[in-house]
Tab-separated table of C-alpha atoms and ligand atoms in Angstrom:
chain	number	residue	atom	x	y	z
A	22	UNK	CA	95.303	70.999	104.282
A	23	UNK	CA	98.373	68.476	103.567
A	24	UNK	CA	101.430	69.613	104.317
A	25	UNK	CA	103.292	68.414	101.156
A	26	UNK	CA	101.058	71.643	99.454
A	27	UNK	CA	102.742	74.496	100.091
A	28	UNK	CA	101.099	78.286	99.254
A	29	UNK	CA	103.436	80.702	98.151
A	30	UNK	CA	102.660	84.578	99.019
A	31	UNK	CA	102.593	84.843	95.062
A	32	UNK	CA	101.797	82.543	92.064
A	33	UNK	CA	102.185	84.031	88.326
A	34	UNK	CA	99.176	83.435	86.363
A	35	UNK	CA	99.662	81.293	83.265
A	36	UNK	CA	97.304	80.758	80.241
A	37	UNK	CA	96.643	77.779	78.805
A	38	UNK	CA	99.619	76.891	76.754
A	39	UNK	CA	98.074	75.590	73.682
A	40	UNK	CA	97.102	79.135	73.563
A	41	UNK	CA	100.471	80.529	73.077
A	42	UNK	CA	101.583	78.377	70.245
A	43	UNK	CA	99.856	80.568	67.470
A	44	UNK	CA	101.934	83.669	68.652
A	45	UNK	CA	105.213	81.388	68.801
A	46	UNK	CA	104.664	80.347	64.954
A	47	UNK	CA	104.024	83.786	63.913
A	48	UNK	CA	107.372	85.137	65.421
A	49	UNK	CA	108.796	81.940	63.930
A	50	UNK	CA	107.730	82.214	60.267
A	51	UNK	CA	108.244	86.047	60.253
A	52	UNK	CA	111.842	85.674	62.009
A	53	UNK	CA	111.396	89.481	63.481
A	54	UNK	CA	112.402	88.540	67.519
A	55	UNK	CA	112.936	91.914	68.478
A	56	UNK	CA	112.993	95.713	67.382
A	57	UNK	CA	109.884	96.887	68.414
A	58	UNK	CA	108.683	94.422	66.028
A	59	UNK	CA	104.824	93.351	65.327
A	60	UNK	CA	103.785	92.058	68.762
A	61	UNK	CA	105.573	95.070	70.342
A	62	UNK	CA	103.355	97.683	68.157
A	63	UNK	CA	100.499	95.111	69.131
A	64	UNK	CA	101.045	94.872	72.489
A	65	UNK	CA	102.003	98.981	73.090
A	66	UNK	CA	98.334	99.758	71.494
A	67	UNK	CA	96.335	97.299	73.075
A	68	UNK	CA	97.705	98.183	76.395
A	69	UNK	CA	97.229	101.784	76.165
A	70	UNK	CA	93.658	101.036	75.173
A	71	UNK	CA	92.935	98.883	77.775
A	72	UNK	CA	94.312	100.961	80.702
A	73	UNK	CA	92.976	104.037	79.167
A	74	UNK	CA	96.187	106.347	78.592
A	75	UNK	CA	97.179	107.698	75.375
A	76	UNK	CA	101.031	106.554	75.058
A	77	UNK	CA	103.281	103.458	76.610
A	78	UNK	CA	106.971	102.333	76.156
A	79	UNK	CA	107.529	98.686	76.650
A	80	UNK	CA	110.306	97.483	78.812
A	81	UNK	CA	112.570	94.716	79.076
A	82	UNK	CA	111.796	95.294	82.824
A	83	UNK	CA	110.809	97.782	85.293
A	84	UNK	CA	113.557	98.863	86.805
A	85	UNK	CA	115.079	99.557	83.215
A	86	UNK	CA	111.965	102.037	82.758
A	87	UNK	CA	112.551	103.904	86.266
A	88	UNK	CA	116.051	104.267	84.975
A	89	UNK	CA	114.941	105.586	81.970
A	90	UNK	CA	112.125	107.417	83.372
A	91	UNK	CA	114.534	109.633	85.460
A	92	UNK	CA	116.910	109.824	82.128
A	93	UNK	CA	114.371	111.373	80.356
A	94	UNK	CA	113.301	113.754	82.379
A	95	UNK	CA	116.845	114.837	83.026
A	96	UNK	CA	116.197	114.788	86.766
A	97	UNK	CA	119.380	115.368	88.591
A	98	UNK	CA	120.093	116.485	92.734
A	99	UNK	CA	117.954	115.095	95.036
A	100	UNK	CA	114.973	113.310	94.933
A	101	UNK	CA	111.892	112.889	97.722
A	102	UNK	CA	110.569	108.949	97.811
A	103	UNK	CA	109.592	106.629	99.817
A	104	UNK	CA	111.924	103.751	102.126
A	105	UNK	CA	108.788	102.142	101.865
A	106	UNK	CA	109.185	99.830	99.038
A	107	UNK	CA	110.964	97.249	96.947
A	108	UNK	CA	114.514	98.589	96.192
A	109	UNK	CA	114.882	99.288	92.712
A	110	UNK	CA	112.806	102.329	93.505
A	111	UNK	CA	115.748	103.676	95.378
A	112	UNK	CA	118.283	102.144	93.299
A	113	UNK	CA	117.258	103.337	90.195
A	114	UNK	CA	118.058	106.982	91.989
A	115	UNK	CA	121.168	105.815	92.740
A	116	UNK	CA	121.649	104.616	88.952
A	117	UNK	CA	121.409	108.121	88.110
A	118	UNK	CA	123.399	109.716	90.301
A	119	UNK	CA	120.658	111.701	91.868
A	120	UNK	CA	120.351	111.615	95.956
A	121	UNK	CA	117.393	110.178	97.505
A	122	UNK	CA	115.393	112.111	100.711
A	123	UNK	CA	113.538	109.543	102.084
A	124	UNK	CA	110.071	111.011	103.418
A	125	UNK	CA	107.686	109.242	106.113
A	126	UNK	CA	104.450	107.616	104.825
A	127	UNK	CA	101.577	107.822	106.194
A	128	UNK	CA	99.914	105.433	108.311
A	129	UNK	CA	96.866	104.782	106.828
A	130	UNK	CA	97.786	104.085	103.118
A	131	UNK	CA	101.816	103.572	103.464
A	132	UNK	CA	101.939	105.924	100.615
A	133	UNK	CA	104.739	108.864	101.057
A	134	UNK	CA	102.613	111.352	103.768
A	135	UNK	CA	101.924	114.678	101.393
A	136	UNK	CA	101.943	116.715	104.328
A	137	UNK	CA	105.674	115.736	105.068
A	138	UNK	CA	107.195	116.541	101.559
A	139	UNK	CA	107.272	120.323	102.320
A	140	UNK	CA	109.775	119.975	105.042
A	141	UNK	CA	112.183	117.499	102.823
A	142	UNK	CA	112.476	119.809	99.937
A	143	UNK	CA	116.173	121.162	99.915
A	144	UNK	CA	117.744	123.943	97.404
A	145	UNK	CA	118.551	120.984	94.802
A	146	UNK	CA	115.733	118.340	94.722
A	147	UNK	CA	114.196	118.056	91.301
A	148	UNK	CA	111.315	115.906	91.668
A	149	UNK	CA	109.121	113.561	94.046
A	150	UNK	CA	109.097	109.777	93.628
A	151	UNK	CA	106.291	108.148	95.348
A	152	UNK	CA	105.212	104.686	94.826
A	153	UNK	CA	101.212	103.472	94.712
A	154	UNK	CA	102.633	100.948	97.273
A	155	UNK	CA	100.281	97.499	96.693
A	156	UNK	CA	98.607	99.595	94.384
A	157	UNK	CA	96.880	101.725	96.575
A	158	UNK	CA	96.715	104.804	95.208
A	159	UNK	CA	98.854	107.676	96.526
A	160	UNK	CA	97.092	111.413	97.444
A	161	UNK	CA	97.286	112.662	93.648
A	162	UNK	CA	96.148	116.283	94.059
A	163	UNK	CA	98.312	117.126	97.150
A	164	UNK	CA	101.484	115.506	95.567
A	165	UNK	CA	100.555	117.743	92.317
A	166	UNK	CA	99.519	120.839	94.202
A	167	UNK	CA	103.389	120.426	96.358
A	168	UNK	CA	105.431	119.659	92.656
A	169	UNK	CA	103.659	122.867	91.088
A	170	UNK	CA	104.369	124.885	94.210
A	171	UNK	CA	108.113	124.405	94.053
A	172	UNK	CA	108.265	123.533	90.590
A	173	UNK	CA	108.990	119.408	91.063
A	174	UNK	CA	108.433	116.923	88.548
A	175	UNK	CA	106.396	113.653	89.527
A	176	UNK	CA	107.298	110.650	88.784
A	177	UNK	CA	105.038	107.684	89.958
A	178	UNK	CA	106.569	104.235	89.975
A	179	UNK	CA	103.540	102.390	89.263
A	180	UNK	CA	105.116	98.868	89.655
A	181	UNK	CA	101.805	97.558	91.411
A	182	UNK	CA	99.324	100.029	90.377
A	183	UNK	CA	98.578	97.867	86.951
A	184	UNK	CA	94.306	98.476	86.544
A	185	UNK	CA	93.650	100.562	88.946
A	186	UNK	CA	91.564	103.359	88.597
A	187	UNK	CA	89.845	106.616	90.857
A	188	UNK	CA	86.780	108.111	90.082
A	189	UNK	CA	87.853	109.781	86.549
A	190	UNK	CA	89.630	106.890	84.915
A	191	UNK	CA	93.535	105.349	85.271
A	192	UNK	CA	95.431	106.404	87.907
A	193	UNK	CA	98.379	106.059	85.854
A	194	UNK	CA	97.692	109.145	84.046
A	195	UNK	CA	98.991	111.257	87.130
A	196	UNK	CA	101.943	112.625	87.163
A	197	UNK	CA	105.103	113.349	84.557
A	198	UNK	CA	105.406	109.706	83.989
A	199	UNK	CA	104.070	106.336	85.601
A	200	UNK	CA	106.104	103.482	85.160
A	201	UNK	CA	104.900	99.666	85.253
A	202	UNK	CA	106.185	96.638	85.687
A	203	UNK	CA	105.351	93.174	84.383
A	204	UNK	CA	107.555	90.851	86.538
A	205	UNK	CA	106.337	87.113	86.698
A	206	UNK	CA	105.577	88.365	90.493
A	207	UNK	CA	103.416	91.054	89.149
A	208	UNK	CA	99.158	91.170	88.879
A	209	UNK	CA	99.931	91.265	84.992
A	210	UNK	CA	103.140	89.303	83.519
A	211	UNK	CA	104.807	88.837	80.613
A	212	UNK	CA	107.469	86.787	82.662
A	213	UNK	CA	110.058	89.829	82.828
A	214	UNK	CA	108.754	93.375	81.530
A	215	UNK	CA	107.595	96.906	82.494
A	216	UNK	CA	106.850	100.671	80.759
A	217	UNK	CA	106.553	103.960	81.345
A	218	UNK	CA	102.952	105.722	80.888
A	219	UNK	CA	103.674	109.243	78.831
A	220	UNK	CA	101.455	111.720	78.405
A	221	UNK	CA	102.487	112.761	74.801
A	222	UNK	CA	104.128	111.591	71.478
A	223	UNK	CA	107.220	113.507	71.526
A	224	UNK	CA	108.299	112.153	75.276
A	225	UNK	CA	107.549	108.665	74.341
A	226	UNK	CA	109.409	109.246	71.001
A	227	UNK	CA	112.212	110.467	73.386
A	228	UNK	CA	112.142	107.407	75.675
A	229	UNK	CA	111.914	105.051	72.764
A	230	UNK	CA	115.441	106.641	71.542
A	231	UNK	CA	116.997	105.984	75.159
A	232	UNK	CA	115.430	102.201	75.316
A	233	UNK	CA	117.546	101.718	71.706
A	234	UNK	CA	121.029	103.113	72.485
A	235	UNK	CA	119.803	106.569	71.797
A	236	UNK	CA	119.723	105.675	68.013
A	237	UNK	CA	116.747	107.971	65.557
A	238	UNK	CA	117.984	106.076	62.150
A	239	UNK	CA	120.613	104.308	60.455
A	240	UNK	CA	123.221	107.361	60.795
A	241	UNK	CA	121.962	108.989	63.980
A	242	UNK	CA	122.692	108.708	67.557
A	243	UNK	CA	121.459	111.417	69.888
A	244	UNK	CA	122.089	110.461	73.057
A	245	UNK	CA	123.641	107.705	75.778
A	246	UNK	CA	120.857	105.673	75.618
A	247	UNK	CA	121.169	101.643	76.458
A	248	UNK	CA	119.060	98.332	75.518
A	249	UNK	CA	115.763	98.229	77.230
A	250	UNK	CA	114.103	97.186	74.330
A	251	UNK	CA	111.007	94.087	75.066
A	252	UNK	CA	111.248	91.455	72.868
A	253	UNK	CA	108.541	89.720	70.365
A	254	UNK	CA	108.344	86.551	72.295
A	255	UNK	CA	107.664	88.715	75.925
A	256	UNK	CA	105.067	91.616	73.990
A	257	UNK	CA	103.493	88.627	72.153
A	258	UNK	CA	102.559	86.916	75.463
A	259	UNK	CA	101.409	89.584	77.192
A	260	UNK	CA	99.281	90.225	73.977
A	261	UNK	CA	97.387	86.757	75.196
A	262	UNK	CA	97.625	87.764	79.090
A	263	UNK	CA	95.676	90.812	78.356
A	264	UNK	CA	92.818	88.309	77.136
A	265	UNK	CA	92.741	87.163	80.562
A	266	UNK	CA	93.621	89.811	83.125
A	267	UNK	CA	89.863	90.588	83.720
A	268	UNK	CA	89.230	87.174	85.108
A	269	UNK	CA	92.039	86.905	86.816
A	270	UNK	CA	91.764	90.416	88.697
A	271	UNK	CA	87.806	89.405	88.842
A	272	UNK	CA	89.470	85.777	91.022
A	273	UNK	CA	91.700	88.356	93.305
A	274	UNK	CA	89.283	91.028	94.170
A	275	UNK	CA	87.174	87.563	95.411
A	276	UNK	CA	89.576	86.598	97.640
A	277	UNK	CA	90.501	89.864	98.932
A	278	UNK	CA	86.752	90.163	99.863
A	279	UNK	CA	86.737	86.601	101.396
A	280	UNK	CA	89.832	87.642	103.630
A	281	UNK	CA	88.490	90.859	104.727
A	282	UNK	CA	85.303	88.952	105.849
A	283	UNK	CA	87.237	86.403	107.528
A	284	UNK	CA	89.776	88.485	109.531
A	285	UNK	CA	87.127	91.124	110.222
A	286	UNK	CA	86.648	90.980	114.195
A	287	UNK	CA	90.333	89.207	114.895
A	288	UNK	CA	91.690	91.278	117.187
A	289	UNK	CA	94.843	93.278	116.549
A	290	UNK	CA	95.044	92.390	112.753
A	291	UNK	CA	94.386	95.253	110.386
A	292	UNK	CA	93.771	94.547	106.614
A	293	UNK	CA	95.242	97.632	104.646
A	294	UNK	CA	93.162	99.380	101.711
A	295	UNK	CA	89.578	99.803	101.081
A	296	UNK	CA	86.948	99.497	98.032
A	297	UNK	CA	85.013	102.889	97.837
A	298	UNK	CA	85.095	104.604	94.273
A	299	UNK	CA	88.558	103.168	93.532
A	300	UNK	CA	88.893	100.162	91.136
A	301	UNK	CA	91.582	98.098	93.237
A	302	UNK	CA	93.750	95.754	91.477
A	303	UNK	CA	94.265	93.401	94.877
A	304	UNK	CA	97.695	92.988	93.601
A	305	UNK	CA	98.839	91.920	97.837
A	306	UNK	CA	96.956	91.504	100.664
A	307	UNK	CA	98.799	92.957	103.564
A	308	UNK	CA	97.880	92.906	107.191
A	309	UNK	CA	99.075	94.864	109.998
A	310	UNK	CA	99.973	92.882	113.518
A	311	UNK	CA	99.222	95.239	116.164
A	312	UNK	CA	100.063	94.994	119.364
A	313	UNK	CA	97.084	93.794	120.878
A	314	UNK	CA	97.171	90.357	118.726
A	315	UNK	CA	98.054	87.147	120.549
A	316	UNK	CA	101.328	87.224	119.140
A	317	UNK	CA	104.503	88.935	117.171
A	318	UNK	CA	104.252	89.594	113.290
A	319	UNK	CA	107.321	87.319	113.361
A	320	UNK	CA	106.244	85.026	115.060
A	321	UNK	CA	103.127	84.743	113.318
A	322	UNK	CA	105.602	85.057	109.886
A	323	UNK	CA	107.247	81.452	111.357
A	324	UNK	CA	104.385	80.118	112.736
A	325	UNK	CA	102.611	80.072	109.206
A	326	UNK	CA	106.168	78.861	107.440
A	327	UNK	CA	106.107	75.931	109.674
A	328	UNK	CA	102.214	75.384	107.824
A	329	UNK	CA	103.969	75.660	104.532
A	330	UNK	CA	102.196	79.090	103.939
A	331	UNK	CA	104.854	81.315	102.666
A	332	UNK	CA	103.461	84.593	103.370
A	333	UNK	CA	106.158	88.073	102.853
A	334	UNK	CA	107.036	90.762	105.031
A	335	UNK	CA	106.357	93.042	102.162
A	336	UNK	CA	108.511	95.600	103.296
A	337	UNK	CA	110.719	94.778	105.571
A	338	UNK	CA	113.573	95.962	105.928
A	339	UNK	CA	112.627	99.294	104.891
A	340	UNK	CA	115.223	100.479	101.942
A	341	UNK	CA	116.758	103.364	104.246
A	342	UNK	CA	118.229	100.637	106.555
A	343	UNK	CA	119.774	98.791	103.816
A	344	UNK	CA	124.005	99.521	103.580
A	345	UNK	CA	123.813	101.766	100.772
A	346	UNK	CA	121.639	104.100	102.351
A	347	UNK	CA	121.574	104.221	105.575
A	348	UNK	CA	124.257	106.930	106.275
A	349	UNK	CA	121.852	109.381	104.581
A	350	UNK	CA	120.439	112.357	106.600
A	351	UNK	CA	117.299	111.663	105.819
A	352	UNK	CA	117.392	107.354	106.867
A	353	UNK	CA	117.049	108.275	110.474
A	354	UNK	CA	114.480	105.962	112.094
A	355	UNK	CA	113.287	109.217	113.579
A	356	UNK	CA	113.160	111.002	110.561
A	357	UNK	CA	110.699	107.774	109.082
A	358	UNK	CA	108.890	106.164	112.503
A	359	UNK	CA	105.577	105.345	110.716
A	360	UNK	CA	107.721	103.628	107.715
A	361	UNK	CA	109.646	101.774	110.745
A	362	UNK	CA	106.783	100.608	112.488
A	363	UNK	CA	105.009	99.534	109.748
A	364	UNK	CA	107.870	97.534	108.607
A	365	UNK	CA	107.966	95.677	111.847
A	366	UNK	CA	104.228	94.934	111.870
A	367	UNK	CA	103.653	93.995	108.144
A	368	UNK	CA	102.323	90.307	106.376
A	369	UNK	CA	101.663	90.060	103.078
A	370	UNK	CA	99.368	87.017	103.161
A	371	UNK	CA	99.185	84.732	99.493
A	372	UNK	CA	96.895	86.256	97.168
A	373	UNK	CA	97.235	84.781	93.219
A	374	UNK	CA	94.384	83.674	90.857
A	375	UNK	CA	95.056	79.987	91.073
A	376	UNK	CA	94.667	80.105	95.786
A	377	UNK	CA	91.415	78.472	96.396
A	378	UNK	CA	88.948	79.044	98.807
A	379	UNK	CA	89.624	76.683	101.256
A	380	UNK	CA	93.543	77.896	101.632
A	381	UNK	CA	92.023	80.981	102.109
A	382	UNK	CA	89.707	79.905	105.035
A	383	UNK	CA	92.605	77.697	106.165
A	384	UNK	CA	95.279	80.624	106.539
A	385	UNK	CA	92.416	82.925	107.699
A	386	UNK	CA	91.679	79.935	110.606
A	387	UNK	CA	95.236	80.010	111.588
A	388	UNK	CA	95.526	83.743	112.402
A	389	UNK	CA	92.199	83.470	114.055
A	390	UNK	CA	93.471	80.856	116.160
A	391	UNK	CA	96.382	82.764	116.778
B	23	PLP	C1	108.693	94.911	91.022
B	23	PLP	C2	108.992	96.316	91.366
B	23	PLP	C3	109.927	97.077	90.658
B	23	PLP	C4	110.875	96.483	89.644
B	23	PLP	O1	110.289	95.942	88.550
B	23	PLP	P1	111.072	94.805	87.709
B	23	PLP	O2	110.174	94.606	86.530
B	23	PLP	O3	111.166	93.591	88.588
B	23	PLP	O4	112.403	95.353	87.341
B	23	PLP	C5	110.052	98.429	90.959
B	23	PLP	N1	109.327	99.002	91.922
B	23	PLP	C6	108.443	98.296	92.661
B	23	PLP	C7	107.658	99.018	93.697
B	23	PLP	C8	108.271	96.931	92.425
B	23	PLP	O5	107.428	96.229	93.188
């Protein structure tokens, strides 16, 4: 491999652009570039159909929908997630004035650890926010058993979890709401976008108000809502990406298979998730460095950088060390160990439609080699 060609962890996938132009004269000659216009209609219904859930709300972004997610369900107190992810999670708690509890994961999955909720519930918590972290999916049926117990909503944030499916259909459709995001970063882009996945008409009818400054018609304003609104130029694109996510999730599952055979007998280096029943997106490709390996995660981290191969220590640091948060009761290192070591031992290696084979046997090589 030359070293001028560097490999990013992440590469968004791009259609031809020829292929856009037709959706860039329609918004043209009909002069509609926002609204919930024609593409946004478009792009809401083709979506749901091809995820197979009855009712979406496009986003400008994701972290507008988690935002809005919590709005809607007027979820107030505290909150039980996970330090185990990217921040807005947390953030968009904070955006609502609501307290997080941070809750270990557990150490197979890095999913928030069912068996640990219990113990974090307090007198005010309202609701659990887990996170299908690299779109594995989390333990469904204990999560919902624990919110009916002690009468919780869920809320999933979904960010990664775009295609993936158990063994009776989307796994978005668990839950009070799923929400997605569409970030150029993201196994399905429309540069900058997200939704939230609702289960009925009159909740996404809610959310739609809140997305449009809370407005229902001309005279009518019902509630605080803001602008999170998509806009005809980012719903007509992913109109065209959704011609083309099959092949490129058909390209990522490939080389997720062609890493797992590669690393398979290195010694201290873990690839996370499994096939089975589940349909797996293979949005990242995370490894875990144990202890045994011939070398740091770090290390390994900079001796990969100095290769050009930009791999991500997808997550580190975990969100409850971060200022804002780490004066809670619950951001103890002792309170979240298996988050914390997971943290430290974490590589998300480059997975994207466009990484051929051979930088796939090349990075594989190097770790080998140790
Ligand atoms: C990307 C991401 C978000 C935020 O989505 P944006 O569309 O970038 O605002 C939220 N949660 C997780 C877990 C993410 O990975």
């Amino acid at each position: 491999m030359k070293n001028s060609d560097p490999i990013y962890v992440t590469r968004p996938f791009l259609p031809p652009l020829e292929e856009f132009i037709p959706y860039l004269s329609e918004i043209w000659a009909g002069k509609t570039l926002t609204n919930c216009g024609p593409f946004h209609q478009q792009f809401e219904k083709a979506l749901c159909e091809y995820l197979g859930v009855e009712h979406i709300a496009l986003f400008t972004n994701g972290t507008l929908a988690l935002i809005t997610a919590l709005q809607a369900l007027r979820i107030s107190g505290s909150v039980i997630t996970t330090p185990y992810s990217f921040v807005a999670t947390t953030h968009s708690l904070l955006w609502n004035g609501i307290r997080p509890i941070f809750s270990d994961v557990d150490p197979v999955t890095l999913n928030l650890d069912p068996t640990k909720i219990e113990a974090a519930i307090t007198a005010d918590t309202t609701a659990i926010f887990p996170v299908h972290c690299y779109g594995h999916p989390c333990e469904v049926e204990a999560i919902r058993k624990i919110a009916e117990k002690y009468d919780l909503k869920v809320i999933y944030d979904a960010a990664h979890a775009f295609g993936v499916e158990d063994a009776d259909g989307s796994i978005l459709r668990h839950g009070d709401l799923s929400i997605l995001s569409f970030h150029a970063t993201k196994v399905f882009n429309t540069f900058e976008g997200g939704a939230i996945v609702c289960p009925d008409l009159q909740t996404k009818q809610h959310i739609d108000h809140l997305k449009n400054f809370g407005i229902t018609d001309e005279v009518s304003v019902v509630a605080a809502g803001f602008n999170g609104k998509m806009s005809e130029l980012n719903a007509s694109f992913g109109l065209l990406q959704l011609q083309h996510i099959d092949g490129v999730l058909t390209r990522r599952r490939e080389i997720d298979s062609r890493y797992r055979i590669l690393l398979k007998d290195v010694k201290g280096i873990r690839c996370l998730g499994k096939s089975g029943e589940l349909v797996a997106n293979c949005a990242y490709f995370p490894i875990l460095i144990e202890s045994d390996y011939t070398m740091s995660r770090d290390l390994l981290f900079k001796m990969l950088a100095d290769r050009h191969i930009f791999a991500r220590r997808y997550f580190y640091p975990l969100i409850s060390d971060l200022p804002m948060y780490r004066d809670l009761l619950s951001a103890s290192r002792s309170n979240l160990s298996v988050a914390g070591d997971a943290a430290s031992r974490v590589l998300c290696l480059p997975i994207y439609p466009d990484l051929r084979d051979e930088q796939v046997d090349a990075i594989a090589a190097i770790i080998k080699r140790g």
